[in-house]
Amino acid sequence: MNRKYFVFFMFLLVALFLLGCSETKISTVKNPELYDTKFENILVVVPFTDIGLRRQTEDIFVSRFSSSGMKAISSLETIPPIKEYSDQELMNILYKNKVDGVLVIALKDYWTSKAYVPRSSSTQGSANLYGNSLYYSSYTKEYGGYYVYYPNVSFETRLFDIKSGQVAWLVSSTTSGNAFADYENLASSLAKKVVSELEKEEMLVLKPVERKDRDISSQAKEIATQDINQSPLATFSADPRTGSAPLEVLFDASNSNDPDGNIDSYQWDFKDGNTGNGGKIHHTFKSSGTYQVELTIIDNEGAKATVTKFILVTSSIKE
């Protein structure tokens, strides 16, 4: 492969691999007066005039908090900007939703940086012989000669403590993306970094994922367990297990039991073309061979259990 084509191909692979990547760098300051404060329910506020971007950013942060086991709610959903709210109304909403912290993510600046991709070219040619004449053709491809633009955005994030009214945590951040990054990539990178730092500084009360049966009382669980029929336990003995044909064997399944009921049926399959019924039964194997005898028991509610054992019958002198 031509070296220039190889370089271009590798560049393309790297570009595709890095599609939509962003990186966030942050600096944090923690209020020493609220050093031990931890938050359980956070209201996420992104004061954008563009409702679409605001919703997108708040949803990204709420999702990131939730994936870490932290409860968070969007201000756009909780306090929709359809009217003016009094201070008392706002406090009532926060109290109703048990909010103890408000995270405000404010956009400070947005810009693009650029990098020039140098111009390069590659020429390919071919020669063909027609009769006594040699014909040569070639073509040239050019690459580069343009700028690639990279998005950058800086935010200032403040976490307010509802109880004291003070800023508990202040963050200054810069997020940079590659040439393929969009705003969602930038916001996701910021949310991931912010939540990660809050976890590291032990400012969040993370809760384990709740069980789906958390609303079922112990009594209801016990009743539900009692209503489920348990399967019977099948077992049997065979005497003898080996011998020459014809071999008479006593099969005894009296040790089989049903934990929550009775056994109504014992069904035997001797695997020599014969079957039988009963807790104890005699059967004679007339020909030599290995027989995987199968017992199936059925309880009074129709639950079944099956067990097998091998019987080895050898040839008799007469055979």
CSV table of C-alpha atoms in Angstrom, one decimal:
chain,number,residue,atom,x,y,z
A,1,MET,CA,0.0,0.0,0.0
A,2,ASN,CA,1.2,3.5,-0.9
A,3,ARG,CA,2.6,5.2,2.3
A,4,LYS,CA,0.5,8.3,1.9
A,5,TYR,CA,-2.6,6.2,1.5
A,6,PHE,CA,-1.7,4.2,4.6
A,7,VAL,CA,-1.2,7.5,6.6
A,8,PHE,CA,-4.5,8.8,5.4
A,9,PHE,CA,-6.3,5.5,6.2
A,10,MET,CA,-4.9,5.4,9.7
A,11,PHE,CA,-5.9,9.1,10.2
A,12,LEU,CA,-9.4,8.2,9.1
A,13,LEU,CA,-9.6,5.3,11.6
A,14,VAL,CA,-8.4,7.4,14.5
A,15,ALA,CA,-10.9,10.1,13.6
A,16,LEU,CA,-13.8,7.6,13.6
A,17,PHE,CA,-12.6,6.1,16.9
A,18,LEU,CA,-12.6,9.6,18.5
A,19,LEU,CA,-15.9,10.6,17.0
A,20,GLY,CA,-17.7,13.0,19.4
A,21,CYS,CA,-15.1,12.9,22.2
A,22,SER,CA,-14.8,15.6,24.8
A,23,GLU,CA,-12.6,16.2,27.9
A,24,THR,CA,-13.4,18.4,30.9
A,25,LYS,CA,-10.9,20.0,33.2
A,26,ILE,CA,-12.1,21.5,36.5
A,27,SER,CA,-11.0,23.4,39.5
A,28,THR,CA,-13.1,23.2,42.7
A,29,VAL,CA,-13.4,25.1,46.0
A,30,LYS,CA,-15.2,23.7,49.0
A,31,ASN,CA,-16.8,26.0,51.6
A,32,PRO,CA,-14.9,25.1,54.9
A,33,GLU,CA,-18.0,26.1,56.9
A,34,LEU,CA,-20.0,23.4,55.2
A,35,TYR,CA,-17.2,20.9,54.9
A,36,ASP,CA,-19.1,17.9,56.3
A,37,THR,CA,-22.4,18.7,54.5
A,38,LYS,CA,-23.8,16.0,52.4
A,39,PHE,CA,-26.7,16.2,49.9
A,40,GLU,CA,-29.5,13.7,49.2
A,41,ASN,CA,-31.8,15.5,46.8
A,42,ILE,CA,-30.4,18.0,44.3
A,43,LEU,CA,-32.3,20.4,42.1
A,44,VAL,CA,-30.4,21.0,38.8
A,45,VAL,CA,-30.8,24.5,37.3
A,46,VAL,CA,-29.3,25.5,34.0
A,47,PRO,CA,-30.4,29.2,33.4
A,48,PHE,CA,-30.4,29.1,29.6
A,49,THR,CA,-32.8,31.2,27.6
A,50,ASP,CA,-33.0,28.4,25.0
A,51,ILE,CA,-35.5,26.0,26.5
A,52,GLY,CA,-34.3,23.1,24.3
A,53,LEU,CA,-30.6,23.4,25.4
A,54,ARG,CA,-31.8,23.9,29.0
A,55,ARG,CA,-33.9,20.8,29.0
A,56,GLN,CA,-31.1,18.8,27.3
A,57,THR,CA,-28.4,19.9,29.8
A,58,GLU,CA,-30.6,19.4,32.9
A,59,ASP,CA,-31.7,15.9,31.7
A,60,ILE,CA,-28.0,15.0,31.1
A,61,PHE,CA,-27.1,16.0,34.7
A,62,VAL,CA,-30.2,14.3,36.2
A,63,SER,CA,-29.3,11.1,34.4
A,64,ARG,CA,-25.7,11.2,35.5
A,65,PHE,CA,-26.8,11.7,39.2
A,66,SER,CA,-29.3,8.9,38.9
A,67,SER,CA,-26.7,6.4,37.5
A,68,SER,CA,-24.6,7.1,40.5
A,69,GLY,CA,-27.4,6.3,43.0
A,70,MET,CA,-28.2,10.0,43.7
A,71,LYS,CA,-31.7,11.6,43.5
A,72,ALA,CA,-31.8,14.7,41.3
A,73,ILE,CA,-34.6,16.6,39.6
A,74,SER,CA,-34.8,19.1,36.7
A,75,SER,CA,-35.8,22.7,37.5
A,76,LEU,CA,-37.5,22.9,34.1
A,77,GLU,CA,-39.9,20.1,35.2
A,78,THR,CA,-40.2,21.1,38.8
A,79,ILE,CA,-40.4,24.9,38.4
A,80,PRO,CA,-41.6,25.4,34.8
A,81,PRO,CA,-40.9,29.0,33.6
A,82,ILE,CA,-44.6,29.8,32.9
A,83,LYS,CA,-45.0,32.4,35.6
A,84,GLU,CA,-43.3,34.5,38.2
A,85,TYR,CA,-42.7,32.6,41.5
A,86,SER,CA,-42.6,34.3,44.9
A,87,ASP,CA,-39.8,33.4,47.3
A,88,GLN,CA,-42.4,31.6,49.5
A,89,GLU,CA,-43.7,29.6,46.5
A,90,LEU,CA,-40.2,28.5,45.6
A,91,MET,CA,-39.4,27.4,49.1
A,92,ASN,CA,-42.7,25.4,49.2
A,93,ILE,CA,-41.7,23.6,46.0
A,94,LEU,CA,-38.2,22.8,47.4
A,95,TYR,CA,-39.7,21.6,50.6
A,96,LYS,CA,-42.3,19.5,48.8
A,97,ASN,CA,-39.6,17.8,46.8
A,98,LYS,CA,-37.3,17.4,49.8
A,99,VAL,CA,-34.6,19.4,48.0
A,100,ASP,CA,-31.5,20.1,50.2
A,101,GLY,CA,-29.2,21.3,47.4
A,102,VAL,CA,-29.4,23.4,44.3
A,103,LEU,CA,-26.8,22.9,41.5
A,104,VAL,CA,-26.6,25.9,39.2
A,105,ILE,CA,-24.6,25.4,36.0
A,106,ALA,CA,-24.0,28.8,34.3
A,107,LEU,CA,-22.4,29.2,30.9
A,108,LYS,CA,-19.4,31.6,31.0
A,109,ASP,CA,-18.0,31.4,27.5
A,110,TYR,CA,-18.0,29.4,24.2
A,111,TRP,CA,-15.4,29.5,21.5
A,112,THR,CA,-13.8,27.4,18.8
A,113,SER,CA,-10.1,26.7,18.2
A,114,LYS,CA,-8.7,25.6,14.9
A,115,ALA,CA,-5.9,23.6,13.5
A,116,TYR,CA,-4.7,23.7,9.9
A,117,VAL,CA,-4.4,20.4,8.0
A,118,PRO,CA,-1.4,20.7,5.7
A,119,ARG,CA,-2.0,20.2,2.0
A,120,SER,CA,-0.6,17.0,0.6
A,121,SER,CA,-1.1,14.9,-2.6
A,122,SER,CA,-0.5,11.5,-4.0
A,123,THR,CA,0.0,10.4,-7.6
A,124,GLN,CA,-0.9,7.0,-9.0
A,125,GLY,CA,0.0,5.8,-12.4
A,126,SER,CA,-0.3,2.7,-14.6
A,127,ALA,CA,1.3,1.5,-17.8
A,128,ASN,CA,-0.3,-0.7,-20.5
A,129,LEU,CA,1.2,-2.3,-23.5
A,130,TYR,CA,-1.0,-2.4,-26.7
A,131,GLY,CA,0.8,-4.0,-29.6
A,132,ASN,CA,4.2,-2.4,-29.9
A,133,SER,CA,3.1,0.8,-28.0
A,134,LEU,CA,3.3,1.5,-24.3
A,135,TYR,CA,0.7,3.8,-22.8
A,136,TYR,CA,1.1,5.5,-19.5
A,137,SER,CA,-1.7,7.2,-17.4
A,138,SER,CA,-1.7,8.8,-14.0
A,139,TYR,CA,-3.9,10.8,-11.7
A,140,THR,CA,-3.2,12.9,-8.6
A,141,LYS,CA,-5.3,13.2,-5.4
A,142,GLU,CA,-4.9,16.2,-3.1
A,143,TYR,CA,-5.7,16.2,0.6
A,144,GLY,CA,-5.7,18.8,3.4
A,145,GLY,CA,-5.4,22.5,2.8
A,146,TYR,CA,-8.2,23.3,5.3
A,147,TYR,CA,-8.9,24.1,8.9
A,148,VAL,CA,-10.4,21.8,11.5
A,149,TYR,CA,-12.4,23.5,14.2
A,150,TYR,CA,-12.7,22.3,17.8
A,151,PRO,CA,-15.5,23.4,20.2
A,152,ASN,CA,-14.7,24.7,23.7
A,153,VAL,CA,-17.0,25.8,26.5
A,154,SER,CA,-16.5,27.0,30.0
A,155,PHE,CA,-19.0,26.8,32.9
A,156,GLU,CA,-19.2,28.0,36.4
A,157,THR,CA,-21.1,25.6,38.6
A,158,ARG,CA,-22.3,26.3,42.1
A,159,LEU,CA,-23.9,24.0,44.6
A,160,PHE,CA,-26.1,25.8,47.1
A,161,ASP,CA,-27.0,24.5,50.5
A,162,ILE,CA,-30.7,25.1,51.1
A,163,LYS,CA,-30.5,25.1,54.9
A,164,SER,CA,-27.8,27.7,55.2
A,165,GLY,CA,-28.3,29.6,51.9
A,166,GLN,CA,-24.5,29.5,51.3
A,167,VAL,CA,-22.5,28.1,48.4
A,168,ALA,CA,-21.2,24.8,49.5
A,169,TRP,CA,-19.1,24.0,46.4
A,170,LEU,CA,-17.8,26.1,43.5
A,171,VAL,CA,-16.5,24.7,40.2
A,172,SER,CA,-14.8,26.4,37.3
A,173,SER,CA,-14.5,24.2,34.3
A,174,THR,CA,-13.4,24.1,30.6
A,175,THR,CA,-14.6,21.4,28.3
A,176,SER,CA,-13.0,20.8,24.9
A,177,GLY,CA,-14.2,18.5,22.1
A,178,ASN,CA,-12.7,17.1,19.0
A,179,ALA,CA,-13.8,18.1,15.5
A,180,PHE,CA,-16.8,15.8,15.7
A,181,ALA,CA,-18.1,16.8,19.1
A,182,ASP,CA,-21.4,18.5,19.5
A,183,TYR,CA,-23.0,20.2,22.5
A,184,GLU,CA,-24.4,17.0,23.9
A,185,ASN,CA,-20.9,15.6,24.0
A,186,LEU,CA,-19.6,18.7,25.8
A,187,ALA,CA,-22.5,18.7,28.4
A,188,SER,CA,-22.1,14.9,29.0
A,189,SER,CA,-18.4,15.3,29.7
A,190,LEU,CA,-19.1,18.1,32.1
A,191,ALA,CA,-21.8,16.2,34.0
A,192,LYS,CA,-19.7,13.1,34.3
A,193,LYS,CA,-16.8,15.2,35.7
A,194,VAL,CA,-18.9,17.2,38.1
A,195,VAL,CA,-20.7,14.2,39.6
A,196,SER,CA,-17.5,12.3,39.8
A,197,GLU,CA,-15.8,15.1,41.8
A,198,LEU,CA,-18.8,15.4,44.1
A,199,GLU,CA,-18.5,11.7,44.8
A,200,LYS,CA,-14.7,12.0,45.5
A,201,GLU,CA,-15.3,14.8,47.9
A,202,GLU,CA,-18.0,12.7,49.7
A,203,MET,CA,-20.7,15.4,49.3
A,204,LEU,CA,-23.4,13.1,48.0
A,205,VAL,CA,-25.6,10.6,49.9
A,206,LEU,CA,-25.6,7.7,47.4
A,207,LYS,CA,-28.4,5.2,47.8
A,208,PRO,CA,-28.4,1.6,46.6
A,209,VAL,CA,-30.8,0.6,43.9
A,210,GLU,CA,-34.1,-0.3,45.6
A,211,ARG,CA,-35.6,-3.7,45.2
A,212,LYS,CA,-38.8,-4.0,43.1
A,213,ASP,CA,-40.6,-5.7,45.9
A,214,ARG,CA,-39.8,-2.9,48.4
A,215,ASP,CA,-43.5,-2.1,48.9
A,216,ILE,CA,-44.5,-5.7,49.8
A,217,SER,CA,-44.9,-6.3,53.5
A,218,SER,CA,-43.3,-9.2,55.2
A,219,GLN,CA,-46.7,-10.7,55.8
A,220,ALA,CA,-47.6,-10.4,52.2
A,221,LYS,CA,-44.3,-12.0,51.2
A,222,GLU,CA,-45.0,-14.9,53.6
A,223,ILE,CA,-48.5,-15.4,52.2
A,224,ALA,CA,-47.2,-15.3,48.6
A,225,THR,CA,-44.6,-17.9,49.5
A,226,GLN,CA,-47.2,-20.1,51.0
A,227,ASP,CA,-49.3,-19.9,47.9
A,228,ILE,CA,-46.5,-21.2,45.7
A,229,ASN,CA,-46.7,-25.0,45.4
A,230,GLN,CA,-43.3,-26.7,46.1
A,231,SER,CA,-42.2,-29.5,43.8
A,232,PRO,CA,-41.9,-33.0,45.3
A,233,LEU,CA,-38.6,-34.7,45.9
A,234,ALA,CA,-38.1,-38.0,44.0
A,235,THR,CA,-35.8,-40.8,45.0
A,236,PHE,CA,-35.9,-44.6,44.9
A,237,SER,CA,-33.8,-47.7,45.7
A,238,ALA,CA,-33.3,-50.7,43.4
A,239,ASP,CA,-32.3,-54.2,44.7
A,240,PRO,CA,-30.3,-55.6,43.1
A,241,ARG,CA,-28.7,-53.1,40.8
A,242,THR,CA,-26.7,-55.7,38.8
A,243,GLY,CA,-27.1,-59.4,37.9
A,244,SER,CA,-27.6,-61.8,35.0
A,245,ALA,CA,-30.7,-62.1,32.9
A,246,PRO,CA,-33.4,-62.7,33.8
A,247,LEU,CA,-33.0,-60.2,36.6
A,248,GLU,CA,-35.9,-59.4,39.0
A,249,VAL,CA,-35.5,-56.1,40.8
A,250,LEU,CA,-37.5,-54.5,43.6
A,251,PHE,CA,-38.0,-50.8,43.1
A,252,ASP,CA,-38.9,-48.8,46.2
A,253,ALA,CA,-39.8,-45.1,46.1
A,254,SER,CA,-41.2,-44.8,49.6
A,255,ASN,CA,-38.5,-42.3,50.6
A,256,SER,CA,-39.8,-39.8,48.0
A,257,ASN,CA,-41.8,-37.0,49.6
A,258,ASP,CA,-43.7,-33.7,49.0
A,259,PRO,CA,-42.8,-30.8,51.4
A,260,ASP,CA,-46.3,-29.2,51.2
A,261,GLY,CA,-48.6,-31.9,50.2
A,262,ASN,CA,-49.0,-35.6,49.1
A,263,ILE,CA,-47.7,-37.7,46.3
A,264,ASP,CA,-50.6,-38.9,44.2
A,265,SER,CA,-48.8,-40.9,41.5
A,266,TYR,CA,-45.6,-43.0,41.0
A,267,GLN,CA,-44.9,-43.7,37.3
A,268,TRP,CA,-42.1,-46.1,36.3
A,269,ASP,CA,-40.4,-46.4,32.9
A,270,PHE,CA,-38.0,-49.4,32.8
A,271,LYS,CA,-36.7,-48.6,29.4
A,272,ASP,CA,-37.2,-52.1,28.1
A,273,GLY,CA,-40.6,-51.4,26.7
A,274,ASN,CA,-42.4,-51.8,30.0
A,275,THR,CA,-43.9,-49.3,32.5
A,276,GLY,CA,-45.5,-49.6,35.9
A,277,ASN,CA,-47.2,-47.7,38.7
A,278,GLY,CA,-46.9,-47.7,42.5
A,279,GLY,CA,-44.6,-46.8,45.3
A,280,LYS,CA,-43.1,-50.3,45.4
A,281,ILE,CA,-42.9,-52.5,42.4
A,282,HIS,CA,-41.1,-55.6,41.1
A,283,HIS,CA,-39.9,-55.8,37.6
A,284,THR,CA,-37.9,-58.5,35.7
A,285,PHE,CA,-35.4,-57.6,33.0
A,286,LYS,CA,-35.3,-60.5,30.5
A,287,SER,CA,-32.4,-59.4,28.3
A,288,SER,CA,-28.9,-58.2,29.0
A,289,GLY,CA,-28.2,-54.5,28.7
A,290,THR,CA,-27.9,-51.3,30.6
A,291,TYR,CA,-31.3,-49.8,31.5
A,292,GLN,CA,-31.7,-46.2,32.7
A,293,VAL,CA,-34.9,-46.7,34.8
A,294,GLU,CA,-36.9,-43.5,35.3
A,295,LEU,CA,-39.3,-42.6,38.1
A,296,THR,CA,-41.7,-39.7,37.8
A,297,ILE,CA,-43.8,-38.7,40.8
A,298,ILE,CA,-46.7,-36.2,40.8
A,299,ASP,CA,-48.0,-34.4,43.8
A,300,ASN,CA,-51.6,-33.5,44.7
A,301,GLU,CA,-51.3,-30.1,42.8
A,302,GLY,CA,-49.8,-31.5,39.7
A,303,ALA,CA,-46.1,-30.7,40.3
A,304,LYS,CA,-43.7,-33.3,39.0
A,305,ALA,CA,-40.2,-34.6,39.8
A,306,THR,CA,-38.1,-37.2,38.0
A,307,VAL,CA,-35.1,-39.3,38.9
A,308,THR,CA,-33.2,-42.0,37.1
A,309,LYS,CA,-30.9,-44.9,38.0
A,310,PHE,CA,-29.0,-47.5,35.9
A,311,ILE,CA,-29.6,-51.2,36.1
A,312,LEU,CA,-26.9,-53.4,34.6
A,313,VAL,CA,-28.1,-56.8,33.3
A,314,THR,CA,-25.4,-59.2,32.1
A,315,SER,CA,-25.9,-62.2,29.8
A,316,SER,CA,-26.9,-65.5,31.3
A,317,ILE,CA,-25.1,-68.8,30.5
A,318,LYS,CA,-28.1,-69.9,28.4
A,319,GLU,CA,-27.9,-66.7,26.3
